[in-house]
Amino acid sequence: MAKVAAKVPPAVVAAGGLVGGYGVARWTRKRQLGGAVLAVAGAAAAQQWRQRAGGKAAGALTAAYVAAFAGSHPLAKKMGAWPSVFTVAGAVALASWAVADRRHPSA
């Protein structure tokens, strides 16, 4: 199973965590469950970022992941919940690709 998970690029894991975390929280009406999805995906992405790009890059990308989660809330007031979540997920995925994924596409 670990090899299968390692083949999923961290950009996809991180974006999936943001979108999936919100979706789970919204559809189950249990914010803690959505938070768990967000945390597990964030931890998995951080581990992959560390392996691919080193500790400093992993720290910066993890901070971007947390900032995206926090920033999606005020952004949602301006553009709606789902557009906000997709926007921040796309931004984190792009940052991940630029810093870690494009250099090691199949690591």
Tab-separated table of N, CA and C in Angstrom:
chain	number	residue	atom	x	y	z
A	1	MET	N	0.821	-1.199	0.000
A	1	MET	CA	0.000	0.000	0.000
A	1	MET	C	0.860	1.257	0.000
A	2	ALA	N	1.985	1.254	0.709
A	2	ALA	CA	2.841	2.438	0.776
A	2	ALA	C	3.382	2.793	-0.602
A	3	LYS	N	3.696	1.781	-1.423
A	3	LYS	CA	4.201	2.068	-2.763
A	3	LYS	C	3.132	2.727	-3.633
A	4	VAL	N	1.897	2.296	-3.472
A	4	VAL	CA	0.808	2.906	-4.233
A	4	VAL	C	0.650	4.358	-3.803
A	5	ALA	N	0.652	4.618	-2.499
A	5	ALA	CA	0.497	5.982	-1.993
A	5	ALA	C	1.662	6.854	-2.428
A	6	ALA	N	2.870	6.293	-2.488
A	6	ALA	CA	4.043	7.070	-2.875
A	6	ALA	C	3.980	7.481	-4.344
A	7	LYS	N	3.220	6.769	-5.152
A	7	LYS	CA	3.120	7.099	-6.572
A	7	LYS	C	2.115	8.228	-6.840
A	8	VAL	N	1.312	8.553	-5.855
A	8	VAL	CA	0.387	9.678	-5.991
A	8	VAL	C	1.193	10.935	-5.666
A	9	PRO	N	1.296	11.867	-6.601
A	9	PRO	CA	2.099	13.062	-6.356
A	9	PRO	C	1.586	13.848	-5.145
A	10	PRO	N	2.500	14.425	-4.377
A	10	PRO	CA	2.055	15.179	-3.203
A	10	PRO	C	1.148	16.360	-3.550
A	11	ALA	N	1.258	16.897	-4.758
A	11	ALA	CA	0.340	17.971	-5.161
A	11	ALA	C	-1.097	17.464	-5.144
A	12	VAL	N	-1.298	16.239	-5.597
A	12	VAL	CA	-2.635	15.646	-5.631
A	12	VAL	C	-3.102	15.310	-4.217
A	13	VAL	N	-2.181	14.802	-3.395
A	13	VAL	CA	-2.527	14.469	-2.003
A	13	VAL	C	-2.965	15.730	-1.257
A	14	ALA	N	-2.199	16.808	-1.403
A	14	ALA	CA	-2.513	18.051	-0.689
A	14	ALA	C	-3.829	18.657	-1.178
A	15	ALA	N	-3.989	18.752	-2.485
A	15	ALA	CA	-5.235	19.311	-3.020
A	15	ALA	C	-6.422	18.432	-2.624
A	16	GLY	N	-6.225	17.128	-2.688
A	16	GLY	CA	-7.282	16.203	-2.279
A	16	GLY	C	-7.638	16.333	-0.811
A	17	GLY	N	-6.640	16.623	0.021
A	17	GLY	CA	-6.902	16.820	1.446
A	17	GLY	C	-7.747	18.048	1.713
A	18	LEU	N	-7.452	19.121	0.986
A	18	LEU	CA	-8.239	20.349	1.166
A	18	LEU	C	-9.670	20.169	0.656
A	19	VAL	N	-9.810	19.623	-0.530
A	19	VAL	CA	-11.146	19.415	-1.107
A	19	VAL	C	-11.892	18.328	-0.335
A	20	GLY	N	-11.209	17.227	-0.069
A	20	GLY	CA	-11.845	16.115	0.637
A	20	GLY	C	-12.211	16.462	2.067
A	21	GLY	N	-11.338	17.186	2.744
A	21	GLY	CA	-11.636	17.593	4.114
A	21	GLY	C	-12.887	18.455	4.188
A	22	TYR	N	-12.982	19.413	3.264
A	22	TYR	CA	-14.173	20.259	3.250
A	22	TYR	C	-15.414	19.435	2.885
A	23	GLY	N	-15.283	18.597	1.882
A	23	GLY	CA	-16.426	17.788	1.457
A	23	GLY	C	-16.934	16.880	2.558
A	24	VAL	N	-16.014	16.220	3.243
A	24	VAL	CA	-16.417	15.324	4.336
A	24	VAL	C	-17.090	16.123	5.451
A	25	ALA	N	-16.510	17.261	5.819
A	25	ALA	CA	-17.107	18.084	6.874
A	25	ALA	C	-18.502	18.565	6.482
A	26	ARG	N	-18.628	18.963	5.244
A	26	ARG	CA	-19.936	19.488	4.796
A	26	ARG	C	-20.992	18.385	4.718
A	27	TRP	N	-20.624	17.256	4.102
A	27	TRP	CA	-21.625	16.213	3.875
A	27	TRP	C	-21.968	15.408	5.116
A	28	THR	N	-21.026	15.272	6.036
A	28	THR	CA	-21.330	14.527	7.265
A	28	THR	C	-21.809	15.444	8.382
A	29	ARG	N	-21.613	16.744	8.198
A	29	ARG	CA	-21.920	17.741	9.222
A	29	ARG	C	-21.092	17.517	10.488
A	30	LYS	N	-19.917	16.925	10.307
A	30	LYS	CA	-18.992	16.684	11.414
A	30	LYS	C	-17.653	17.327	11.053
A	31	ARG	N	-17.421	18.508	11.586
A	31	ARG	CA	-16.208	19.246	11.262
A	31	ARG	C	-14.948	18.483	11.670
A	32	GLN	N	-15.039	17.739	12.785
A	32	GLN	CA	-13.880	16.993	13.253
A	32	GLN	C	-13.469	15.919	12.248
A	33	LEU	N	-14.429	15.300	11.611
A	33	LEU	CA	-14.129	14.276	10.613
A	33	LEU	C	-13.448	14.899	9.396
A	34	GLY	N	-13.940	16.044	8.966
A	34	GLY	CA	-13.287	16.763	7.879
A	34	GLY	C	-11.884	17.197	8.265
A	35	GLY	N	-11.721	17.614	9.503
A	35	GLY	CA	-10.393	17.986	10.003
A	35	GLY	C	-9.437	16.815	10.015
A	36	ALA	N	-9.948	15.636	10.318
A	36	ALA	CA	-9.108	14.443	10.307
A	36	ALA	C	-8.618	14.142	8.892
A	37	VAL	N	-9.505	14.258	7.912
A	37	VAL	CA	-9.119	14.057	6.507
A	37	VAL	C	-8.053	15.075	6.120
A	38	LEU	N	-8.269	16.320	6.472
A	38	LEU	CA	-7.324	17.398	6.189
A	38	LEU	C	-5.961	17.094	6.816
A	39	ALA	N	-5.954	16.666	8.076
A	39	ALA	CA	-4.699	16.400	8.795
A	39	ALA	C	-3.951	15.202	8.224
A	40	VAL	N	-4.659	14.127	7.935
A	40	VAL	CA	-3.993	12.928	7.404
A	40	VAL	C	-3.378	13.215	6.036
A	41	ALA	N	-4.130	13.881	5.184
A	41	ALA	CA	-3.596	14.221	3.858
A	41	ALA	C	-2.425	15.187	3.980
A	42	GLY	N	-2.526	16.156	4.877
A	42	GLY	CA	-1.433	17.107	5.073
A	42	GLY	C	-0.171	16.425	5.568
A	43	ALA	N	-0.309	15.488	6.491
A	43	ALA	CA	0.847	14.751	6.999
A	43	ALA	C	1.472	13.887	5.903
A	44	ALA	N	0.637	13.254	5.107
A	44	ALA	CA	1.152	12.419	4.009
A	44	ALA	C	1.878	13.269	2.972
A	45	ALA	N	1.300	14.413	2.632
A	45	ALA	CA	1.947	15.306	1.669
A	45	ALA	C	3.263	15.828	2.236
A	46	ALA	N	3.272	16.206	3.516
A	46	ALA	CA	4.494	16.729	4.142
A	46	ALA	C	5.621	15.701	4.113
A	47	GLN	N	5.279	14.453	4.351
A	47	GLN	CA	6.292	13.397	4.303
A	47	GLN	C	6.870	13.271	2.893
A	48	GLN	N	6.008	13.307	1.902
A	48	GLN	CA	6.485	13.227	0.522
A	48	GLN	C	7.292	14.464	0.152
A	49	TRP	N	6.872	15.643	0.591
A	49	TRP	CA	7.628	16.862	0.305
A	49	TRP	C	9.023	16.778	0.908
A	50	ARG	N	9.119	16.257	2.120
A	50	ARG	CA	10.416	16.115	2.790
A	50	ARG	C	11.316	15.181	2.002
A	51	GLN	N	10.768	14.074	1.541
A	51	GLN	CA	11.562	13.101	0.781
A	51	GLN	C	12.013	13.665	-0.557
A	52	ARG	N	11.165	14.446	-1.196
A	52	ARG	CA	11.456	14.938	-2.545
A	52	ARG	C	12.258	16.228	-2.570
A	53	ALA	N	12.009	17.114	-1.599
A	53	ALA	CA	12.592	18.454	-1.697
A	53	ALA	C	13.332	18.907	-0.438
A	54	GLY	N	13.346	18.097	0.600
A	54	GLY	CA	14.059	18.467	1.815
A	54	GLY	C	13.170	19.120	2.867
A	55	GLY	N	13.762	19.298	4.032
A	55	GLY	CA	13.016	19.800	5.181
A	55	GLY	C	12.520	21.226	5.055
A	56	LYS	N	13.356	22.123	4.536
A	56	LYS	CA	12.928	23.525	4.414
A	56	LYS	C	11.750	23.662	3.457
A	57	ALA	N	11.849	22.989	2.329
A	57	ALA	CA	10.748	23.044	1.358
A	57	ALA	C	9.491	22.415	1.940
A	58	ALA	N	9.660	21.301	2.641
A	58	ALA	CA	8.501	20.648	3.260
A	58	ALA	C	7.846	21.565	4.285
A	59	GLY	N	8.659	22.262	5.061
A	59	GLY	CA	8.123	23.204	6.042
A	59	GLY	C	7.354	24.333	5.376
A	60	ALA	N	7.919	24.871	4.310
A	60	ALA	CA	7.252	25.966	3.597
A	60	ALA	C	5.947	25.496	2.956
A	61	LEU	N	5.966	24.312	2.347
A	61	LEU	CA	4.753	23.799	1.710
A	61	LEU	C	3.693	23.423	2.744
A	62	THR	N	4.119	22.915	3.881
A	62	THR	CA	3.171	22.605	4.947
A	62	THR	C	2.536	23.892	5.474
A	63	ALA	N	3.350	24.933	5.621
A	63	ALA	CA	2.808	26.232	6.036
A	63	ALA	C	1.812	26.754	5.001
A	64	ALA	N	2.121	26.568	3.726
A	64	ALA	CA	1.201	26.995	2.664
A	64	ALA	C	-0.107	26.208	2.743
A	65	TYR	N	-0.025	24.925	3.056
A	65	TYR	CA	-1.206	24.069	3.185
A	65	TYR	C	-2.111	24.577	4.313
A	66	VAL	N	-1.495	24.871	5.456
A	66	VAL	CA	-2.263	25.370	6.605
A	66	VAL	C	-2.835	26.758	6.297
A	67	ALA	N	-2.028	27.608	5.664
A	67	ALA	CA	-2.499	28.945	5.300
A	67	ALA	C	-3.644	28.870	4.291
A	68	ALA	N	-3.575	27.916	3.387
A	68	ALA	CA	-4.655	27.744	2.403
A	68	ALA	C	-5.945	27.360	3.105
A	69	PHE	N	-5.845	26.448	4.057
A	69	PHE	CA	-7.032	26.062	4.825
A	69	PHE	C	-7.616	27.276	5.547
A	70	ALA	N	-6.761	28.015	6.240
A	70	ALA	CA	-7.228	29.183	6.984
A	70	ALA	C	-7.753	30.263	6.032
A	71	GLY	N	-7.063	30.468	4.938
A	71	GLY	CA	-7.456	31.507	3.993
A	71	GLY	C	-8.713	31.201	3.216
A	72	SER	N	-9.063	29.936	3.134
A	72	SER	CA	-10.271	29.582	2.389
A	72	SER	C	-11.534	30.112	3.071
A	73	HIS	N	-11.458	30.280	4.381
A	73	HIS	CA	-12.646	30.737	5.112
A	73	HIS	C	-13.028	32.178	4.757
A	74	PRO	N	-12.124	33.146	4.870
A	74	PRO	CA	-12.523	34.504	4.462
A	74	PRO	C	-12.756	34.614	2.952
A	75	LEU	N	-12.014	33.834	2.171
A	75	LEU	CA	-12.216	33.853	0.731
A	75	LEU	C	-13.616	33.350	0.365
A	76	ALA	N	-14.125	32.408	1.132
A	76	ALA	CA	-15.457	31.855	0.880
A	76	ALA	C	-16.544	32.918	1.025
A	77	LYS	N	-16.315	33.892	1.876
A	77	LYS	CA	-17.304	34.967	2.041
A	77	LYS	C	-17.399	35.829	0.786
A	78	LYS	N	-16.331	35.858	0.004
A	78	LYS	CA	-16.308	36.676	-1.207
A	78	LYS	C	-16.750	35.907	-2.451
A	79	MET	N	-16.420	34.604	-2.512
A	79	MET	CA	-16.686	33.876	-3.752
A	79	MET	C	-17.501	32.599	-3.586
A	80	GLY	N	-17.831	32.232	-2.360
A	80	GLY	CA	-18.569	30.997	-2.126
A	80	GLY	C	-17.631	29.897	-1.629
A	81	ALA	N	-18.206	28.938	-0.943
A	81	ALA	CA	-17.399	27.904	-0.291
A	81	ALA	C	-16.633	27.027	-1.278
A	82	TRP	N	-17.341	26.398	-2.200
A	82	TRP	CA	-16.649	25.486	-3.118
A	82	TRP	C	-15.641	26.203	-4.017
A	83	PRO	N	-15.975	27.338	-4.591
A	83	PRO	CA	-14.958	28.037	-5.390
A	83	PRO	C	-13.717	28.394	-4.569
A	84	SER	N	-13.929	28.762	-3.319
A	84	SER	CA	-12.813	29.083	-2.440
A	84	SER	C	-11.933	27.856	-2.193
A	85	VAL	N	-12.553	26.739	-1.883
A	85	VAL	CA	-11.798	25.510	-1.619
A	85	VAL	C	-11.020	25.084	-2.864
A	86	PHE	N	-11.659	25.140	-4.022
A	86	PHE	CA	-10.953	24.769	-5.253
A	86	PHE	C	-9.817	25.731	-5.571
A	87	THR	N	-9.991	27.001	-5.263
A	87	THR	CA	-8.949	27.987	-5.517
A	87	THR	C	-7.722	27.726	-4.655
A	88	VAL	N	-7.936	27.535	-3.353
A	88	VAL	CA	-6.777	27.315	-2.480
A	88	VAL	C	-6.147	25.950	-2.733
A	89	ALA	N	-6.951	24.950	-3.063
A	89	ALA	CA	-6.397	23.629	-3.385
A	89	ALA	C	-5.528	23.716	-4.638
A	90	GLY	N	-5.991	24.454	-5.624
A	90	GLY	CA	-5.197	24.644	-6.839
A	90	GLY	C	-3.900	25.381	-6.564
A	91	ALA	N	-3.955	26.379	-5.698
A	91	ALA	CA	-2.748	27.135	-5.360
A	91	ALA	C	-1.727	26.251	-4.655
A	92	VAL	N	-2.176	25.417	-3.733
A	92	VAL	CA	-1.257	24.519	-3.022
A	92	VAL	C	-0.703	23.468	-3.981
A	93	ALA	N	-1.550	22.951	-4.854
A	93	ALA	CA	-1.083	21.959	-5.830
A	93	ALA	C	-0.026	22.569	-6.750
A	94	LEU	N	-0.238	23.785	-7.184
A	94	LEU	CA	0.728	24.455	-8.046
A	94	LEU	C	2.046	24.688	-7.314
A	95	ALA	N	1.974	25.126	-6.074
A	95	ALA	CA	3.196	25.329	-5.278
A	95	ALA	C	3.931	24.009	-5.078
A	96	SER	N	3.197	22.958	-4.780
A	96	SER	CA	3.811	21.640	-4.603
A	96	SER	C	4.488	21.182	-5.884
A	97	TRP	N	3.809	21.351	-6.994
A	97	TRP	CA	4.399	20.950	-8.270
A	97	TRP	C	5.688	21.727	-8.535
A	98	ALA	N	5.652	23.027	-8.304
A	98	ALA	CA	6.810	23.873	-8.593
A	98	ALA	C	7.996	23.536	-7.696
A	99	VAL	N	7.744	23.215	-6.449
A	99	VAL	CA	8.832	23.015	-5.496
A	99	VAL	C	9.297	21.554	-5.438
A	100	ALA	N	8.375	20.617	-5.497
A	100	ALA	CA	8.745	19.225	-5.249
A	100	ALA	C	8.406	18.255	-6.367
A	101	ASP	N	7.232	18.364	-6.958
A	101	ASP	CA	6.759	17.331	-7.881
A	101	ASP	C	7.472	17.327	-9.219
A	102	ARG	N	7.721	18.481	-9.787
A	102	ARG	CA	8.297	18.509	-11.147
A	102	ARG	C	9.727	18.005	-11.161
A	103	ARG	N	10.409	18.102	-10.051
A	103	ARG	CA	11.800	17.642	-9.985
A	103	ARG	C	11.900	16.134	-9.797
A	104	HIS	N	10.892	15.555	-9.181
A	104	HIS	CA	10.892	14.116	-8.885
A	104	HIS	C	9.524	13.539	-9.201
A	105	PRO	N	9.141	13.464	-10.477
A	105	PRO	CA	7.780	13.055	-10.822
A	105	PRO	C	7.404	11.639	-10.416
A	106	SER	N	8.334	10.739	-10.302
A	106	SER	CA	7.955	9.363	-9.957
A	106	SER	C	8.682	8.867	-8.720
A	107	ALA	N	9.129	9.771	-7.872
A	107	ALA	CA	9.859	9.363	-6.671
A	107	ALA	C	8.940	8.719	-5.677
